[in-house]
XYZ file of C-alpha atoms in Angstrom:
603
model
C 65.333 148.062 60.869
C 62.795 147.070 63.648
C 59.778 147.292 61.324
C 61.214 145.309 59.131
C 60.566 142.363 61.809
C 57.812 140.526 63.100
C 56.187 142.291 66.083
C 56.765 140.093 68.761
C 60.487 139.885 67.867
C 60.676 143.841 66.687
C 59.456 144.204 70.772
C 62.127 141.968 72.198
C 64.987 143.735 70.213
C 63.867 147.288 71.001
C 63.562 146.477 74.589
C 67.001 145.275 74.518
C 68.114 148.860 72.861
C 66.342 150.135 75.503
C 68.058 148.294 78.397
C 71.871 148.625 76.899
C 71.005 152.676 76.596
C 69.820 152.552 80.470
C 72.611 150.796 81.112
C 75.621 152.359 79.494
C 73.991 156.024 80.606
C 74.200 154.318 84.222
C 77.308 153.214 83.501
C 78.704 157.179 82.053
C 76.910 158.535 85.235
C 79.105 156.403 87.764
C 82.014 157.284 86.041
C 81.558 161.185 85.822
C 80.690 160.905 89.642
C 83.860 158.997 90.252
C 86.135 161.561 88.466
C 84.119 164.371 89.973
C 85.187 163.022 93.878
C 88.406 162.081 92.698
C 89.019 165.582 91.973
C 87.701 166.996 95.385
C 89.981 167.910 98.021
C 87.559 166.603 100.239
C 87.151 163.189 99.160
C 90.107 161.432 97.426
C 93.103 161.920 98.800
C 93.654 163.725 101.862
C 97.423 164.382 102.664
C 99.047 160.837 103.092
C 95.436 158.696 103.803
C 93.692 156.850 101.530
C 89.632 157.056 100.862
C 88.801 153.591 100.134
C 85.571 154.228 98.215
C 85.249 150.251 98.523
C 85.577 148.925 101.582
C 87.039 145.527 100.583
C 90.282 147.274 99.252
C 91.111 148.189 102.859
C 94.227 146.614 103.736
C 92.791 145.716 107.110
C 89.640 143.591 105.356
C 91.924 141.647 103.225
C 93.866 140.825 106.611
C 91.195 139.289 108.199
C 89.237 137.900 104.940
C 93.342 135.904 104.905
C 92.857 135.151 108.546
C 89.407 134.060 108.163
C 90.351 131.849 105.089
C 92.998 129.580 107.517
C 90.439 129.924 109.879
C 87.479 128.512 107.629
C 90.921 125.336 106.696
C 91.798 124.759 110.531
C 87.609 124.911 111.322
C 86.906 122.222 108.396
C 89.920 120.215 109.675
C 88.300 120.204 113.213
C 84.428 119.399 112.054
C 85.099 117.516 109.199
C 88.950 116.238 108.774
C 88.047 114.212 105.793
C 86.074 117.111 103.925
C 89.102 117.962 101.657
C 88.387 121.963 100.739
C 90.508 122.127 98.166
C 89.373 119.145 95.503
C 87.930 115.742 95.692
C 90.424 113.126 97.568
C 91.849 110.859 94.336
C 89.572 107.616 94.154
C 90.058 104.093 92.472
C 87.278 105.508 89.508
C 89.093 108.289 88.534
C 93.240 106.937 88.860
C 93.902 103.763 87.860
C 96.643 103.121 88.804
C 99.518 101.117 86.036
C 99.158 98.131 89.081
C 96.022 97.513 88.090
C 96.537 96.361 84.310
C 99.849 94.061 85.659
C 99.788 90.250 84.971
C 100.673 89.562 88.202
C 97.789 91.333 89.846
C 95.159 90.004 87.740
C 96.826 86.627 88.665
C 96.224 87.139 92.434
C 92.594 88.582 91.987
C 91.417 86.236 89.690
C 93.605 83.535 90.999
C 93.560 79.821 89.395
C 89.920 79.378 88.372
C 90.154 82.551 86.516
C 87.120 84.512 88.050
C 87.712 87.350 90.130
C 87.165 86.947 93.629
C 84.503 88.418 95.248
C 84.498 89.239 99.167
C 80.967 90.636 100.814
C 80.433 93.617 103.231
C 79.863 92.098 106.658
C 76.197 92.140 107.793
C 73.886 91.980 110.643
C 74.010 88.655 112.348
C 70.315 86.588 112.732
C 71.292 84.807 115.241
C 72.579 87.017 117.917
C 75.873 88.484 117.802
C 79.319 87.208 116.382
C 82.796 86.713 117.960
C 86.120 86.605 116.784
C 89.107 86.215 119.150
C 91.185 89.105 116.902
C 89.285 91.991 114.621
C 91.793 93.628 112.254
C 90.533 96.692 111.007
C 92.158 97.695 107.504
C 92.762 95.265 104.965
C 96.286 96.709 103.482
C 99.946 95.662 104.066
C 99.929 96.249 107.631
C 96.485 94.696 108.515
C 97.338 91.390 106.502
C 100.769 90.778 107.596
C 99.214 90.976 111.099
C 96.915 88.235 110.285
C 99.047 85.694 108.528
C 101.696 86.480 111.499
C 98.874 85.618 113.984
C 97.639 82.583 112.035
C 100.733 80.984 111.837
C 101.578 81.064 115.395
C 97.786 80.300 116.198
C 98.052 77.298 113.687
C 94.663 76.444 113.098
C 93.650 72.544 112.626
C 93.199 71.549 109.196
C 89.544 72.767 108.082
C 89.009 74.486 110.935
C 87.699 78.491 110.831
C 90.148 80.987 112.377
C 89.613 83.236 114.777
C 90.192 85.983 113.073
C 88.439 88.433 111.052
C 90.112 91.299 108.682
C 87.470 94.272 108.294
C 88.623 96.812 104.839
C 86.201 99.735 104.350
C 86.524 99.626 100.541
C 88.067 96.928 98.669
C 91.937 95.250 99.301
C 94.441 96.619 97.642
C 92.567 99.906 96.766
C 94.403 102.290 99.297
C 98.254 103.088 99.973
C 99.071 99.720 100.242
C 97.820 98.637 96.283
C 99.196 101.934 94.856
C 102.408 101.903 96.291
C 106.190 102.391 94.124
C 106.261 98.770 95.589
C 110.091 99.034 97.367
C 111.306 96.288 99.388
C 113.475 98.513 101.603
C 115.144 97.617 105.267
C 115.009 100.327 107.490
C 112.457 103.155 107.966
C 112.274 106.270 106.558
C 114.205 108.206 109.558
C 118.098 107.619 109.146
C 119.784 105.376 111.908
C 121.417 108.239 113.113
C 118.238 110.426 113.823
C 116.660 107.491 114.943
C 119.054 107.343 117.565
C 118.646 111.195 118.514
C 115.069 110.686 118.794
C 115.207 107.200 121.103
C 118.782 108.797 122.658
C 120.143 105.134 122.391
C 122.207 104.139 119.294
C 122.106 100.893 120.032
C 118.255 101.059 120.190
C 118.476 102.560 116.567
C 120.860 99.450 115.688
C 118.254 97.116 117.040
C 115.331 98.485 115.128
C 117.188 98.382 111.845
C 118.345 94.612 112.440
C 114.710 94.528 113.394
C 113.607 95.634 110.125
C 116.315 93.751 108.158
C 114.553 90.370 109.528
C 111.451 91.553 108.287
C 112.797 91.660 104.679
C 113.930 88.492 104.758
C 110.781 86.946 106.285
C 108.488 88.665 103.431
C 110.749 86.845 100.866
C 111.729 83.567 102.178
C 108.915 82.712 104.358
C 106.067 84.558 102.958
C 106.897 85.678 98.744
C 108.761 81.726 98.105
C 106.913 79.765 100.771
C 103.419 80.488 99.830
C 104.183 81.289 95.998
C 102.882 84.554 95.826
C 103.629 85.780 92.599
C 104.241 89.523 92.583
C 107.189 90.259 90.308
C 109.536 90.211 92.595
C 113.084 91.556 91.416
C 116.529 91.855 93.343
C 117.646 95.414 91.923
C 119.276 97.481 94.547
C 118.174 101.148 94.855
C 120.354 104.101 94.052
C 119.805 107.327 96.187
C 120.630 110.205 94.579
C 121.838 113.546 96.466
C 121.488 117.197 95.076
C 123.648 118.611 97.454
C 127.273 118.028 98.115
C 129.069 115.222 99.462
C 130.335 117.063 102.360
C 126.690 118.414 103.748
C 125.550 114.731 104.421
C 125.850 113.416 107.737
C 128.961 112.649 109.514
C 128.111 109.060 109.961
C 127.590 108.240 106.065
C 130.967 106.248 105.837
C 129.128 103.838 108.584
C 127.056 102.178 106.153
C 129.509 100.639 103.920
C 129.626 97.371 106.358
C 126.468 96.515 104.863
C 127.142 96.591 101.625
C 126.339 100.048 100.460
C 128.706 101.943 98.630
C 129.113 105.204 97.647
C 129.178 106.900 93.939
C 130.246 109.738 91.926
C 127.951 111.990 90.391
C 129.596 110.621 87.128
C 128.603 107.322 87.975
C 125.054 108.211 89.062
C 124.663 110.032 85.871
C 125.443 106.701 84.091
C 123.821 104.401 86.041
C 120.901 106.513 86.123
C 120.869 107.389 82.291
C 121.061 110.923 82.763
C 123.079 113.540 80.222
C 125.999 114.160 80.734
C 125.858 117.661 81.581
C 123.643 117.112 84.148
C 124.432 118.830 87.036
C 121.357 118.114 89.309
C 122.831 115.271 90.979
C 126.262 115.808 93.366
C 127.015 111.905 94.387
C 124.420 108.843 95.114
C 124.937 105.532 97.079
C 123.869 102.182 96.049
C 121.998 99.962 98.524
C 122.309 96.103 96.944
C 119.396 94.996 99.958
C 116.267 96.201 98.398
C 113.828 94.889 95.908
C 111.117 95.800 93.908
C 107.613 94.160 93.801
C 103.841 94.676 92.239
C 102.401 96.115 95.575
C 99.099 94.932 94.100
C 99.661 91.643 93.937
C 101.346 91.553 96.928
C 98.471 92.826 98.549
C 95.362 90.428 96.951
C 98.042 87.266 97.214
C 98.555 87.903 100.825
C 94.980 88.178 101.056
C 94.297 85.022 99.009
C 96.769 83.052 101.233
C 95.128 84.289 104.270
C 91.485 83.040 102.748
C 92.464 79.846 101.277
C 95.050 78.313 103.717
C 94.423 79.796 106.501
C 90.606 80.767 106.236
C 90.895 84.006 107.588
C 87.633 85.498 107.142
C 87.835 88.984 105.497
C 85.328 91.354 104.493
C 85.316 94.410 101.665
C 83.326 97.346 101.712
C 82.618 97.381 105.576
C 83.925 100.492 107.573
C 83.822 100.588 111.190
C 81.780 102.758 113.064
C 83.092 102.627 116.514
C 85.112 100.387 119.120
C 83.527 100.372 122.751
C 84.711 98.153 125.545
C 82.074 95.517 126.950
C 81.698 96.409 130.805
C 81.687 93.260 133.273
C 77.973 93.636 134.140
C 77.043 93.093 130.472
C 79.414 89.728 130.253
C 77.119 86.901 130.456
C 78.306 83.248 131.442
C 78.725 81.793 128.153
C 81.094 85.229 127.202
C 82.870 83.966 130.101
C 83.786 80.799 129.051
C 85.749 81.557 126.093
C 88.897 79.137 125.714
C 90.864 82.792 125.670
C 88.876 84.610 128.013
C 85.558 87.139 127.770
C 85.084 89.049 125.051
C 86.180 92.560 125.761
C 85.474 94.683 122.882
C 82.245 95.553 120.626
C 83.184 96.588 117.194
C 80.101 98.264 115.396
C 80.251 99.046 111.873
C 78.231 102.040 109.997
C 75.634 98.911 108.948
C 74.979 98.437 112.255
C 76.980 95.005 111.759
C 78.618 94.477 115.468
C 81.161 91.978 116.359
C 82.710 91.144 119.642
C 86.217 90.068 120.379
C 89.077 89.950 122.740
C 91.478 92.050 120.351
C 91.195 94.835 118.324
C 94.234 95.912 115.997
C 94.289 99.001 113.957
C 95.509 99.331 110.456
C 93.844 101.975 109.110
C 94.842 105.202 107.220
C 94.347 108.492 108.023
C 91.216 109.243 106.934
C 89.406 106.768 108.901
C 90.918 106.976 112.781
C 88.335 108.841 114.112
C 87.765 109.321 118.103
C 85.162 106.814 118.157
C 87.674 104.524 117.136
C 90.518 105.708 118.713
C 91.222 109.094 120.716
C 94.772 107.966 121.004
C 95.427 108.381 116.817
C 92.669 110.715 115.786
C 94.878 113.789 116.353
C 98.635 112.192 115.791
C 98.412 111.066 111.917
C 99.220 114.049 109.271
C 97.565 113.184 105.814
C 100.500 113.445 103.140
C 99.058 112.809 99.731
C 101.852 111.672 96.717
C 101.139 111.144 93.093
C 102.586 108.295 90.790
C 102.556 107.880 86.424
C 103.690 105.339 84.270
C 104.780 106.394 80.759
C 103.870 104.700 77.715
C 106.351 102.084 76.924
C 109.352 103.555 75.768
C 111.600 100.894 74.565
C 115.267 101.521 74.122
C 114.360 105.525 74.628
C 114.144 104.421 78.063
C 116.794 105.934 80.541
C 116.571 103.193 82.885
C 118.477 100.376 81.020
C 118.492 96.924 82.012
C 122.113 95.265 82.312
C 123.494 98.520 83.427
C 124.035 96.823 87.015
C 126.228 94.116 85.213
C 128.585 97.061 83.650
C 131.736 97.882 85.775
C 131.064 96.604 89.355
C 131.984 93.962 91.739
C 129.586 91.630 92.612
C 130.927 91.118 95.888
C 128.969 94.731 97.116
C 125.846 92.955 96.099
C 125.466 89.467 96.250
C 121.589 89.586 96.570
C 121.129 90.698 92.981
C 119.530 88.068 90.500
C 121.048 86.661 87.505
C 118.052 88.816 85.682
C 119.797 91.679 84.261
C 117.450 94.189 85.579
C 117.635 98.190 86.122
C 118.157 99.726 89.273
C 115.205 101.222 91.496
C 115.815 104.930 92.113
C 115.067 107.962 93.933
C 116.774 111.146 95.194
C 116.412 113.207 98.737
C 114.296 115.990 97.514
C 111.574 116.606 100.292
C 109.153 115.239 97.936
C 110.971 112.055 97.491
C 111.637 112.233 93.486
C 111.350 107.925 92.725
C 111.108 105.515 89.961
C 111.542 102.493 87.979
C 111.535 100.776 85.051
C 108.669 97.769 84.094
C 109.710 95.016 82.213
C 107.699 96.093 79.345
C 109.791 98.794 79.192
C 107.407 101.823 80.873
C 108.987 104.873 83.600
C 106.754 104.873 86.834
C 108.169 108.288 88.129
C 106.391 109.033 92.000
C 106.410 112.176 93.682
C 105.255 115.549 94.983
C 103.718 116.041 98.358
C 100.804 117.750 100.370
C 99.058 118.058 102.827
C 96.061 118.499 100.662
C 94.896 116.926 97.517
C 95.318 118.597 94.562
C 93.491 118.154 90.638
C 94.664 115.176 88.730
C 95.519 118.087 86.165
C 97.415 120.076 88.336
C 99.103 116.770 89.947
C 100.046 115.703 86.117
C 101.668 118.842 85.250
C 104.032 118.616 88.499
C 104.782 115.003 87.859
C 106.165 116.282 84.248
C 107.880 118.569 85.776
C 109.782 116.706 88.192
C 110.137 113.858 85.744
C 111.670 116.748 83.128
C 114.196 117.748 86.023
C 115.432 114.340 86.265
C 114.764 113.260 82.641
C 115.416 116.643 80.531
C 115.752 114.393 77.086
C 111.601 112.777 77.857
C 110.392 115.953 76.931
C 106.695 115.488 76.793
C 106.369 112.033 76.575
C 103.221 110.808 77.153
C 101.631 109.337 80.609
C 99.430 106.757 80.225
C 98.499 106.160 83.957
C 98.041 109.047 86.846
C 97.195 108.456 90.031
C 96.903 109.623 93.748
C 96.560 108.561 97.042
C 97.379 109.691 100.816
C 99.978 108.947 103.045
C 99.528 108.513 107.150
C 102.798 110.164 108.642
C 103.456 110.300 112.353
C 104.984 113.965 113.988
C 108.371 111.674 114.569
C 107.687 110.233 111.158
C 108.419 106.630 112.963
C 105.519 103.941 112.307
C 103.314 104.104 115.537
C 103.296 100.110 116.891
C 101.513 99.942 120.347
C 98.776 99.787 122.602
C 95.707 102.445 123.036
C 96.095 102.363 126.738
C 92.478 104.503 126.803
C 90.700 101.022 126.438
C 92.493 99.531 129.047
C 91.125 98.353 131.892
C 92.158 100.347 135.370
C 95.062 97.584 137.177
C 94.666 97.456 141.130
C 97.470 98.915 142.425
C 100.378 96.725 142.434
C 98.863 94.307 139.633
C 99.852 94.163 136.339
C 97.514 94.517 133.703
C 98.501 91.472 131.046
C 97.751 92.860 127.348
C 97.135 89.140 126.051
C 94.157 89.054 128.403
C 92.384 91.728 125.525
C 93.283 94.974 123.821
C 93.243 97.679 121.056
C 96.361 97.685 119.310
C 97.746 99.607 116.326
C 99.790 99.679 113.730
C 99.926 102.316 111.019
C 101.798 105.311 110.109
C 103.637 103.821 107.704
C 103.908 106.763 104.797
C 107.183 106.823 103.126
C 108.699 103.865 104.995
C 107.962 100.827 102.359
C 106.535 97.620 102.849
C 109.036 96.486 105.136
C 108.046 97.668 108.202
C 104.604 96.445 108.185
C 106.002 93.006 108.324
C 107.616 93.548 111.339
C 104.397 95.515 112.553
C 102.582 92.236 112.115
C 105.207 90.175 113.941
C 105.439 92.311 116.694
C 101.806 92.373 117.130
C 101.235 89.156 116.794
C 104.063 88.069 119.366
C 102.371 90.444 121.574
C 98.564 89.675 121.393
C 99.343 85.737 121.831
C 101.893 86.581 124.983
C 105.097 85.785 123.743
C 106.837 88.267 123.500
C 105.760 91.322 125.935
C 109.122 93.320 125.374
C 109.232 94.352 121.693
C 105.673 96.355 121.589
C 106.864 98.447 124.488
C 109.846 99.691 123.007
C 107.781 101.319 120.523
C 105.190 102.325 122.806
C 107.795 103.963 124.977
C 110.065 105.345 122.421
C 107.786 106.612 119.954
C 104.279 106.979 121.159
C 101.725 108.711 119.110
C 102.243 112.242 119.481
C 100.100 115.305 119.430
C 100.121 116.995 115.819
C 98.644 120.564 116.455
C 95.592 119.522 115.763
C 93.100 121.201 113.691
C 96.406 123.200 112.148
C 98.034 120.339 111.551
C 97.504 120.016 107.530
C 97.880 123.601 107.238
C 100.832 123.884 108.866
C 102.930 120.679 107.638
C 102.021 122.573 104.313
C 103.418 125.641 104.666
C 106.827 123.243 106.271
C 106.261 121.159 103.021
C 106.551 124.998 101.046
C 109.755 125.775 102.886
C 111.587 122.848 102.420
C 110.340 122.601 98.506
C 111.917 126.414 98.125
C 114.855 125.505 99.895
C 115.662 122.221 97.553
C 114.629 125.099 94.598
C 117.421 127.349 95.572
C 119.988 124.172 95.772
C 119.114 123.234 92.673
C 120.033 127.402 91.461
C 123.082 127.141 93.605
C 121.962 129.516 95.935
C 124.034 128.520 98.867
C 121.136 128.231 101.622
C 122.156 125.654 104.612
C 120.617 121.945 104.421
C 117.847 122.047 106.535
C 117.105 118.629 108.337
C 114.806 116.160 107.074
C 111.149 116.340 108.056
C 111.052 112.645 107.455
């Protein structure tokens, strides 16, 4: 057969005869000496021990190679906390999100000349070095609501630049705050009740609600209508729906019917939710007629278009900040001192090597980018959460979600904020990975959920969503997603926004003075994962009540209250994982009805 090819090729084949005899007699030879110690009394076994001809199989090196694998997670978390070991973290290239194709977003970016906007990276000055009396760093919700509070209390004349400046370190709207389910929701995230545990004052937890309830109500009337920001902005109520029973919620559940919440029957949430009838995942629900639902995206670029065009707020895109230091007296020269507000106290340097100096610095950022050069205080007391979101292709009257279903069999009198609109409700459930959803007007399913402490494959992320969405939805089936996408969530150890002052940068009082924090500061205001849009509003007014001096009260409570808090840092990930695990098992076995207690909510 070899002859019968040319020689160079006849070579080549016989060598490879060659090699797969040398290596299948290798191969026979291992084998028979295998089988020959096997048989030994010797080798092999040896009463109750095991020979472990390969040392990897001993039970003791797979302990450690375990140990050394959380160690090798906790040791990238310290080094590197934004290395993410297990995938890439999701990016605006690969999700788009269903935001991003809205009519009401490409209003607000390309706003009324029809060309999109374009904001530059801040740069090296020429001319020595600028100021600005505030620097915001992070251009989402919470930055920008801090800025137009500020600049409407500031009130700048008529043509005149502001004194502020709004740093992102990609592009607005691109993070958290652009990807969002968009709920307009008063309150936090932490019940009123376990608010009140963790601030041991009720009435303190009453405050902070009314707080936040004031905060809705500014973002529609005095901010949404008064500046015309058009973001889809529908009054639909929210329905929360419970898988476990009535009787293992809290005691104080009947206290929120005063305002206006009322409860339902797991008949009526299967209805109202468009659910089969034989549907058993849901025990009972309660409808809240307060909250709304809005384009986050367009939220986000209009507030940033208002900010721009009335009140020339000067923001910049693409420009993350390298680190915060404080400007020491010797270094203050006479002009610095003769500010109308006061010297400059801070130097913000960005990785350009752009630097800017200012009396105020206020953080907004995520989690990814509070690192100790910007803040010692926050590096190590935000927990990365990341969530996934999908919008279905448009489904039509196939959709579960029907519009008008509000309208069917219920008095108007337990929700007098809905629209004449006949919309469908916003929903979501209290599964520890915060099922949620709602239905577009052209008819679409954007179903949220999931969540980790690390990011996972879109694929991976996509086949969860489904699954979740199939729990709800069992009739869906496979319908098709048309948009997946990711992002990350910063959550606080009391999962309570963090609104305050980084005392480190403060400037050592004589005894018996007090230190005024209008005179200068670094200020923050983030932590806002799984809380809505709401509270950065009332972030921003807080803040901005407290850099201009009037109001010196609010801030503290927060700073007092709920200070930023230690998270176990560099287990923190790892561990709020294996919590996330627990809790995801428990809801699991609810849903079997296993009867395993209600364990209390990590957020």
């Amino acid at each position: 057969m070899l002859s019968m090819l040319s020689p160079r090729v006849g070579k080549a084949a016989a060598a490879a005869c060659c090699r797969r005899r040398i290596l299948a007699s290798s191969y026979l030879s291992k084998r028979r000496a295998t089988t020959s110690r096997g048989s030994g009394s010797s080798n092999g076994f040896t009463g109750k021990t095991p020979a472990y001809t390969n040392l990897s199989s001993h039970p003791a090196v797979k302990i450690v190679a375990a140990l050394s694998g959380v160690g090798l997670i906790c040791a990238l978390d310290f080094v590197a906390p934004t290395t993410y070991p297990f995938s890439d973290a999701p990016s605006e290239t690969r999700h788009k999100t269903y935001w991003n194709d809205s009519d009401a977003a490409a209003t607000q970016r390309n706003g009324s000349s029809g060309t999109i906007r374009q904001r530059h990276a801040l740069k090296p000055a020429s001319g020595g070095q600028q100021q600005y009396r505030v620097v915001i760093v992070g251009g989402g919700m919470a930055g920008l609501h801090t800025a137009l509070a500020l600049s409407e209390r500031m009130k700048s004349a008529a043509g005149e630049e502001s004194e502020i400046l709004v740093l992102d370190a990609a592009r607005i709207g691109q993070s958290a705050s652009g990807k969002s389910k968009g709920l307009v929701v008063p309150g936090i995230q932490v019940p009123e009740e376990d608010l009140a545990h963790i601030c041991r004052s009720r009435e303190l937890s009453k405050q902070i609600y009314e707080w936040t309830y004031q905060a809705a109500r500014r973002l529609k009337e005095d901010i949404v209508q008064k500046y015309n920001i058009e973001c889809d902005w529908v009054d639909a109520g929210l329905i929360e729906a419970s898988l476990h029973e009535e009787g293992e919620g809290s005691e104080d559940d009947d206290e929120e019917d005063d305002d206006g919440c009322r409860v339902m029957t797991a008949a009526e949430v299967r209805r109202m939710l468009g659910q089969p009838q034989s549907s058993t995942l849901y025990k009972w629900g309660e409808f809240d007629p307060s909250c709304s639902g809005v384009d986050p995206l367009a939220l986000t670029l209009g507030l940033a278009r208002i900010l721009e065009a009335r009140w020339r707020v000067r923001i910049c895109e693409q420009t993350k900040v390298a680190k915060i230091e404080k400007i020491s007296n010797k270094d203050e020269s006479e002009d610095k001192k003769k500010q109308n507000h006061g010297p400059m106290k801070f130097t913000v340097t960005t990785e350009s090597g752009a630097q800017v100096q200012c009396q105020h610095v206020v953080l907004c950022t995520g989690p990814d980018l509070v690192s100790r050069d910007l803040s010692k205080t926050l590096a190590n007391a935000i927990i990365p959460v990341y969530t996934w979101m999908a919008s279905t292709v448009p489904l039509g009257d196939s959709c579960p979600l029907q519009e008008g279903i509000l309208e069917e069999g219920h008095d108007s009198r337990h929700d007098p904020n809905l629209n004449s609109k006949k919309v469908a409700p916003l929903c979501g459930d209290d599964f520890v990975c915060l099922n949620y959803w709602r239905r577009t007007d052209d008819g679409r399913l954007l179903f949220g959920s999931l969540a980790d402490s690390y990011p996972t494959p879109q694929w991976l992320a996509e086949y969860r969503l489904r699954n979740a969405m199939r729990q709800v939805y069992p009739q869906l089936g496979d319908v098709p997603f048309e948009h997946v996408w990711g992002g990350y969530l910063a959550f606080p150890r009391d999962a309570v926004p963090l609104i305050g002052r980084d005392e480190g940068f403060d400037d050592a009082s004589p005894v018996g003075v007090v230190n005024q924090p209008c005179n200068g500061g670094v200020w923050f205001a983030t932590g806002f994962g799984g809380h809505g849009i709401v509270p950065t509003v009332m972030a921003g007014s807080i803040l901005a009540d407290a850099i201009l001096g009037l109001d010196d009260d609010t801030w503290r409570v927060f700073q007092r209250e709920f200070p930023p808090k230690y998270t176990f840092f560099p287990v923190s990930r790892l561990g709020s994982e294996a919590i996330l695990i627990i809790y995801n098992i428990f809801d699991w076995l609810h849903i079997k009805g296993v009867p395993v207690p209600k364990l209390p909510k990590p957020w």
